[in-house]
Coordinates of C-alpha atoms in Angstrom, one line a residue:
Q1 CA 0.0 0.0 0.0
G2 CA 1.0 3.6 -0.5
I3 CA 1.6 6.1 2.3
L4 CA -1.9 7.5 2.2
E5 CA -3.6 4.1 2.1
R6 CA -1.5 3.0 5.1
L7 CA -2.4 6.1 7.1
E8 CA -6.1 6.1 6.1
S9 CA -6.3 2.5 7.3
G10 CA -5.0 3.6 10.7
E11 CA -1.6 2.0 10.3
V12 CA 1.3 3.4 12.3
V13 CA 4.0 4.5 9.9
V14 CA 7.5 4.6 11.5
G15 CA 9.9 7.0 9.8
D16 CA 13.7 6.7 9.8
G17 CA 16.2 8.7 11.8
G18 CA 18.9 11.2 11.3
F19 CA 21.6 10.9 8.6
L20 CA 23.6 14.2 8.8
V21 CA 24.6 14.1 12.4
T22 CA 25.0 10.3 12.5
L23 CA 27.2 10.2 9.4
E24 CA 29.2 13.2 10.6
K25 CA 30.1 11.3 13.7
R26 CA 31.1 8.3 11.6
G27 CA 33.4 10.5 9.5
Y28 CA 31.4 10.7 6.2
V29 CA 29.8 14.2 6.3
K30 CA 31.4 17.5 7.0
A31 CA 29.5 19.9 9.4
G32 CA 28.8 23.4 8.0
L33 CA 26.8 23.2 4.8
W34 CA 25.7 19.7 5.7
T35 CA 25.5 18.6 2.1
P36 CA 25.1 14.9 1.3
E37 CA 28.0 14.1 -1.2
V38 CA 28.5 10.9 0.9
V39 CA 25.8 9.2 -1.2
V40 CA 28.2 9.1 -4.2
E41 CA 31.5 9.1 -2.2
H42 CA 30.6 6.4 0.2
P43 CA 27.3 4.8 -0.9
D44 CA 27.9 1.7 1.3
A45 CA 27.9 3.9 4.4
V46 CA 24.5 5.4 3.5
G47 CA 23.1 2.1 2.5
Q48 CA 24.2 0.5 5.8
L49 CA 22.4 3.3 7.8
H50 CA 19.3 2.8 5.7
M51 CA 19.5 -0.9 6.5
E52 CA 19.9 -0.3 10.2
F53 CA 16.8 1.9 10.3
L54 CA 14.9 -0.7 8.3
R55 CA 15.9 -3.5 10.8
A56 CA 14.9 -1.2 13.7
G57 CA 11.4 -0.9 12.4
A58 CA 11.2 2.0 10.0
N59 CA 8.9 1.5 7.0
V60 CA 9.8 4.8 5.2
M61 CA 13.3 5.2 3.7
Q62 CA 13.8 8.9 3.1
T63 CA 16.3 9.7 0.4
F64 CA 19.4 11.4 1.8
T65 CA 18.9 14.5 -0.3
F66 CA 18.9 17.2 2.4
S67 CA 20.5 20.3 0.9
A68 CA 21.0 18.4 -2.3
S69 CA 19.9 21.2 -4.6
E70 CA 21.8 22.7 -7.5
E71 CA 22.2 25.8 -5.3
K72 CA 24.3 23.8 -2.7
L73 CA 25.9 21.1 -4.8
E74 CA 26.3 22.8 -8.2
S75 CA 27.4 20.1 -10.7
K76 CA 27.0 17.2 -8.2
W77 CA 23.4 17.7 -7.4
K78 CA 21.9 15.4 -10.1
D79 CA 24.1 12.4 -9.3
V80 CA 23.6 12.9 -5.6
N81 CA 19.8 12.9 -5.9
A82 CA 19.7 9.9 -8.3
T83 CA 22.0 7.8 -6.2
A84 CA 20.2 8.7 -3.0
C85 CA 17.0 7.4 -4.6
D86 CA 18.7 4.2 -5.7
L87 CA 20.2 3.5 -2.3
A88 CA 16.8 4.1 -0.5
R89 CA 15.0 1.9 -3.0
E90 CA 17.5 -1.0 -2.7
V91 CA 16.9 -1.1 1.1
A92 CA 13.2 -0.4 1.0
D93 CA 12.7 -3.4 -1.3
K94 CA 14.2 -5.7 1.4
G95 CA 11.3 -4.9 3.7
D96 CA 7.7 -3.5 3.7
A97 CA 9.0 0.0 3.2
L98 CA 8.3 3.0 1.0
V99 CA 10.7 5.5 -0.5
A100 CA 10.2 9.2 0.1
G101 CA 12.0 11.9 -1.9
G102 CA 12.9 14.9 0.2
I103 CA 13.6 18.6 -0.4
C104 CA 14.3 21.3 2.1
Q105 CA 14.5 25.1 2.4
T106 CA 16.8 27.1 0.2
A107 CA 19.3 29.9 0.9
I108 CA 17.8 31.9 -2.0
Y109 CA 14.6 32.4 -0.1
K110 CA 16.3 34.2 2.8
Q111 CA 18.2 36.4 0.3
D112 CA 15.3 37.8 -1.8
A113 CA 12.4 35.4 -1.6
D114 CA 12.2 35.0 -5.4
E115 CA 9.4 32.5 -5.9
A116 CA 10.3 31.6 -9.5
R117 CA 14.0 30.9 -8.5
V118 CA 13.1 28.9 -5.4
K119 CA 10.5 26.8 -7.3
R120 CA 13.0 26.1 -10.1
L121 CA 15.4 24.5 -7.6
F122 CA 12.6 22.4 -6.2
R123 CA 11.5 21.2 -9.6
L124 CA 15.0 20.1 -10.6
Q125 CA 15.1 17.7 -7.6
V126 CA 11.5 16.6 -8.2
E127 CA 12.3 15.7 -11.8
V128 CA 14.9 13.2 -10.5
F129 CA 12.4 11.8 -7.9
A130 CA 9.8 11.3 -10.6
R131 CA 12.2 9.5 -12.9
K132 CA 13.2 7.3 -10.0
N133 CA 9.5 6.7 -9.2
V134 CA 9.7 7.4 -5.4
D135 CA 6.5 6.5 -3.5
F136 CA 5.8 9.9 -2.1
L137 CA 7.4 13.3 -1.5
I138 CA 8.4 15.2 1.6
A139 CA 9.0 19.0 2.0
E140 CA 10.9 19.2 5.2
Y141 CA 12.9 21.6 7.4
F142 CA 11.2 24.9 6.5
E143 CA 11.3 27.8 8.9
H144 CA 9.1 30.1 6.7
A145 CA 5.6 29.0 5.9
E146 CA 5.6 30.8 2.6
E147 CA 8.5 28.9 1.3
A148 CA 7.0 25.6 2.6
V149 CA 3.8 26.4 0.7
W150 CA 5.9 27.0 -2.5
A151 CA 7.5 23.6 -2.0
V152 CA 4.2 21.8 -1.6
E153 CA 2.9 23.5 -4.7
V154 CA 5.8 22.2 -6.7
L155 CA 5.7 18.7 -5.2
K156 CA 2.0 18.4 -6.0
E157 CA 2.8 18.9 -9.7
S158 CA 4.3 15.4 -9.6
G159 CA 1.0 13.7 -8.8
K160 CA 2.6 11.9 -5.8
P161 CA 1.3 12.2 -2.3
V162 CA 2.9 15.1 -0.4
A163 CA 4.0 15.4 3.2
A164 CA 5.3 18.8 4.6
T165 CA 7.1 19.4 7.9
M166 CA 8.4 22.6 9.3
C167 CA 11.4 23.1 11.7
I168 CA 9.4 25.3 14.1
G169 CA 8.5 25.3 17.7
P170 CA 5.3 26.5 19.5
E171 CA 6.2 30.1 18.8
G172 CA 5.7 29.5 15.0
D173 CA 7.8 30.3 12.0
K174 CA 10.3 33.1 11.5
N175 CA 7.6 35.5 10.5
D176 CA 5.5 34.6 13.6
V177 CA 3.0 32.5 11.7
T178 CA 1.6 30.2 14.4
P179 CA 1.9 26.4 14.1
G180 CA -1.8 26.2 13.5
E181 CA -1.7 28.7 10.7
C182 CA 1.3 27.0 9.2
A183 CA -0.6 23.7 9.1
V184 CA -3.6 25.3 7.5
K185 CA -1.5 26.9 4.8
L186 CA 0.2 23.6 4.0
V187 CA -3.0 21.7 3.8
K188 CA -4.6 24.3 1.6
A189 CA -1.5 24.2 -0.7
G190 CA -2.1 20.4 -1.1
A191 CA -0.2 18.6 1.6
S192 CA -1.9 15.4 2.8
I193 CA 0.4 15.0 5.7
V194 CA 1.7 17.8 7.9
G195 CA 3.9 18.2 10.9
V196 CA 7.3 19.2 12.3
N197 CA 10.8 17.9 12.0
C198 CA 14.2 18.7 13.5
R199 CA 15.3 21.8 15.5
F200 CA 13.5 20.8 18.7
G201 CA 13.4 17.8 21.0
P202 CA 10.6 15.3 21.6
G203 CA 8.6 17.3 24.2
I204 CA 8.6 20.6 22.3
S205 CA 7.9 19.0 19.0
L206 CA 4.8 17.3 20.4
K207 CA 3.6 20.7 21.9
T208 CA 3.9 22.1 18.4
M209 CA 2.0 19.2 16.9
K210 CA -0.8 19.8 19.3
L211 CA -1.1 23.4 18.1
M212 CA -1.0 22.3 14.5
K213 CA -3.8 19.8 15.2
E214 CA -5.9 22.4 16.9
G215 CA -5.3 24.8 14.0
L216 CA -6.6 22.3 11.5
Q217 CA -9.6 21.4 13.6
A218 CA -10.5 25.1 14.0
A219 CA -10.3 25.6 10.2
G220 CA -12.4 22.5 9.6
L221 CA -9.5 20.8 7.7
K222 CA -8.3 17.3 7.9
A223 CA -4.8 15.9 7.3
H224 CA -2.6 13.1 8.6
L225 CA -0.1 14.2 11.2
M226 CA 3.7 13.5 11.2
V227 CA 6.4 14.2 13.7
Q228 CA 10.2 13.7 13.4
S229 CA 11.8 15.4 16.4
L230 CA 15.4 15.7 17.4
G231 CA 17.0 12.9 19.4
F232 CA 18.2 15.5 21.8
H233 CA 16.5 17.3 24.8
T234 CA 16.2 21.0 24.1
P235 CA 14.0 22.6 26.8
D236 CA 16.4 25.6 27.0
C237 CA 16.6 26.5 23.3
G238 CA 15.0 29.6 21.8
K239 CA 12.7 30.1 18.8
G240 CA 15.5 29.0 16.5
G241 CA 15.9 25.6 18.1
F242 CA 19.0 23.6 18.9
V243 CA 21.2 25.4 16.3
D244 CA 21.4 28.4 18.6
L245 CA 22.6 26.3 21.6
P246 CA 26.3 26.7 22.3
E247 CA 26.7 22.9 22.2
Y248 CA 25.6 22.7 18.5
P249 CA 26.8 20.7 16.7
F250 CA 29.8 19.0 18.4
G251 CA 28.8 18.9 22.1
L252 CA 25.3 17.6 22.0
E253 CA 25.9 14.1 23.4
P254 CA 24.9 14.9 27.0
R255 CA 21.5 15.9 25.6
T256 CA 20.9 12.6 23.8
A257 CA 17.5 11.0 24.6
T258 CA 17.5 7.5 26.0
R259 CA 15.5 4.7 24.3
W260 CA 13.0 5.0 27.2
D261 CA 12.5 8.7 26.5
I262 CA 11.7 7.8 22.9
Q263 CA 9.2 5.2 23.9
K264 CA 7.4 7.9 25.9
Y265 CA 7.6 10.2 22.9
A266 CA 6.1 7.5 20.6
R267 CA 3.3 6.8 23.0
E268 CA 2.5 10.5 23.5
A269 CA 2.6 11.1 19.7
Y270 CA 0.2 8.2 19.1
N271 CA -2.2 9.4 21.8
L272 CA -2.2 12.8 20.2
G273 CA -3.3 11.3 16.9
V274 CA 0.0 11.3 15.1
R275 CA 0.4 8.2 12.9
F276 CA 3.6 9.0 11.1
I277 CA 6.3 9.0 13.8
G278 CA 10.1 9.1 13.2
G279 CA 13.1 11.1 14.1
C280 CA 15.6 13.6 12.7
C281 CA 19.1 14.7 13.9
G282 CA 20.4 12.6 16.8
F283 CA 18.0 9.8 16.1
E284 CA 20.0 6.6 15.9
P285 CA 18.6 3.2 14.9
Y286 CA 18.0 2.2 18.5
H287 CA 15.8 5.2 18.9
I288 CA 13.7 4.1 15.9
R289 CA 13.6 0.6 17.5
A290 CA 12.2 2.2 20.6
I291 CA 9.3 3.7 18.6
A292 CA 8.7 0.4 16.9
E293 CA 8.7 -1.5 20.2
E294 CA 6.4 0.9 22.0
L295 CA 3.9 0.7 19.2
A296 CA 4.3 -3.0 18.4
P297 CA 0.9 -3.8 19.9
E298 CA -0.7 -1.3 17.5
R299 CA 1.4 -2.4 14.5
G300 CA 1.0 -6.1 15.2
F301 CA 4.7 -7.0 14.9
W302 CA 8.1 -6.5 16.3
P303 CA 11.1 -5.2 14.3
P304 CA 14.0 -7.6 13.4
A305 CA 16.4 -5.6 15.6
S306 CA 14.3 -6.5 18.7
D307 CA 15.6 -10.0 18.5
K308 CA 18.7 -8.7 20.3
H309 CA 16.8 -6.4 22.7
G310 CA 14.8 -7.4 25.7
I311 CA 11.9 -5.1 26.1
W312 CA 12.2 -2.9 29.2
G313 CA 15.6 -4.4 30.0
S314 CA 14.3 -8.0 30.3
G315 CA 17.6 -9.3 29.0
L316 CA 19.2 -8.2 32.3
N317 CA 17.4 -11.2 33.9
M318 CA 20.4 -13.2 32.8
H319 CA 23.0 -11.1 34.6
T320 CA 25.0 -12.6 37.4
K321 CA 24.7 -9.6 39.8
P322 CA 21.4 -9.4 41.6
W323 CA 21.2 -5.6 41.7
I324 CA 21.6 -5.5 37.9
R325 CA 18.9 -8.2 37.5
A326 CA 16.7 -6.0 39.6
R327 CA 16.8 -3.4 36.7
A328 CA 15.0 -5.8 34.4
R329 CA 11.6 -4.1 34.7
R330 CA 9.7 -1.2 33.2
E331 CA 9.2 0.7 36.4
Y332 CA 12.9 1.0 36.9
W333 CA 13.7 2.5 33.4
E334 CA 10.6 4.7 33.2
N335 CA 11.5 6.4 36.5
L336 CA 15.3 6.6 36.1
L337 CA 16.8 10.1 36.2
P338 CA 20.1 9.6 34.2
A339 CA 23.2 11.4 35.4
S340 CA 25.5 13.1 33.0
G341 CA 28.7 12.3 35.0
R342 CA 29.8 15.9 34.5
P343 CA 30.1 17.5 38.0
F344 CA 30.6 21.1 36.9
C345 CA 28.2 21.2 34.0
P346 CA 24.8 22.9 34.2
S347 CA 21.7 21.1 33.2
L348 CA 20.6 23.9 30.9
S349 CA 22.5 26.5 28.8
K350 CA 21.7 29.8 27.3
P351 CA 21.2 30.1 23.5
D352 CA 23.7 32.3 21.6
S353 CA 20.9 33.9 19.6

């Protein structure tokens, strides 16, 4: 089934996790422009990460085409987009997964907001996605509702289902368009799935999703909901999200969500009515497995990666030490307050911007 048929039947769709930050840590992507040349330079690394997310329970393989426009990659853009589609399809075909072609915000928009130039960049990528016959399209990581609307309008020209996510928090976009208003604009432009991705951690992302849902209800509009938060806790970030934190991007590890945090995130998202649940920067395969395990009763199956993971620490029952065996229970992990091990570090920091 396609993405809309799955969602309309009530199926829980699990997205994949982060590629940029994960591959930077593995030595394949350079921080800064965050462009994805790795798909042609080291395709095996990208394919392996796709495979890890598939085993963890994801049933959407998103093409690694973030910032893969002509604007950012010049002559490389076409090969990067085509290869990214091939890598995602090769892995998706090994499981019950769909391929989503993704585009993101441009630098051009921030310079002069030229609609024709911005849409041209989007169309070039969409032409590749159409040729490679991806299953649906995602416009992600937009901080301006207007540009996100332009992206949806271009993606709709393909005839493929369209999802649109913005990298905003509860305060709304850069022009103070509220989350509810953003959702309404995206649906009216033609998006069948709307939500948020990146920039904010699980708790803040779900607050924003609630506001989007309320905005759609108030306008009498219907759409499927989608959330792909950071794998980091960001209660102290400002309107711009984690990019303004002094730890971004090389000192974020102390903020990493535990697998148990992500199980809670998955359950809360589901209870909110979100049925497309995944992750963005900081989301490793074990985080995706946590989503799949939390929602296994609703999905009706466990992911392959769970064969090596005892739910709620049950594997610790085999440990020789009794105090460690005592940790093999849900209550222990749900109520744990993990320490950072850094005696002079504050729990929160002040955004630079």
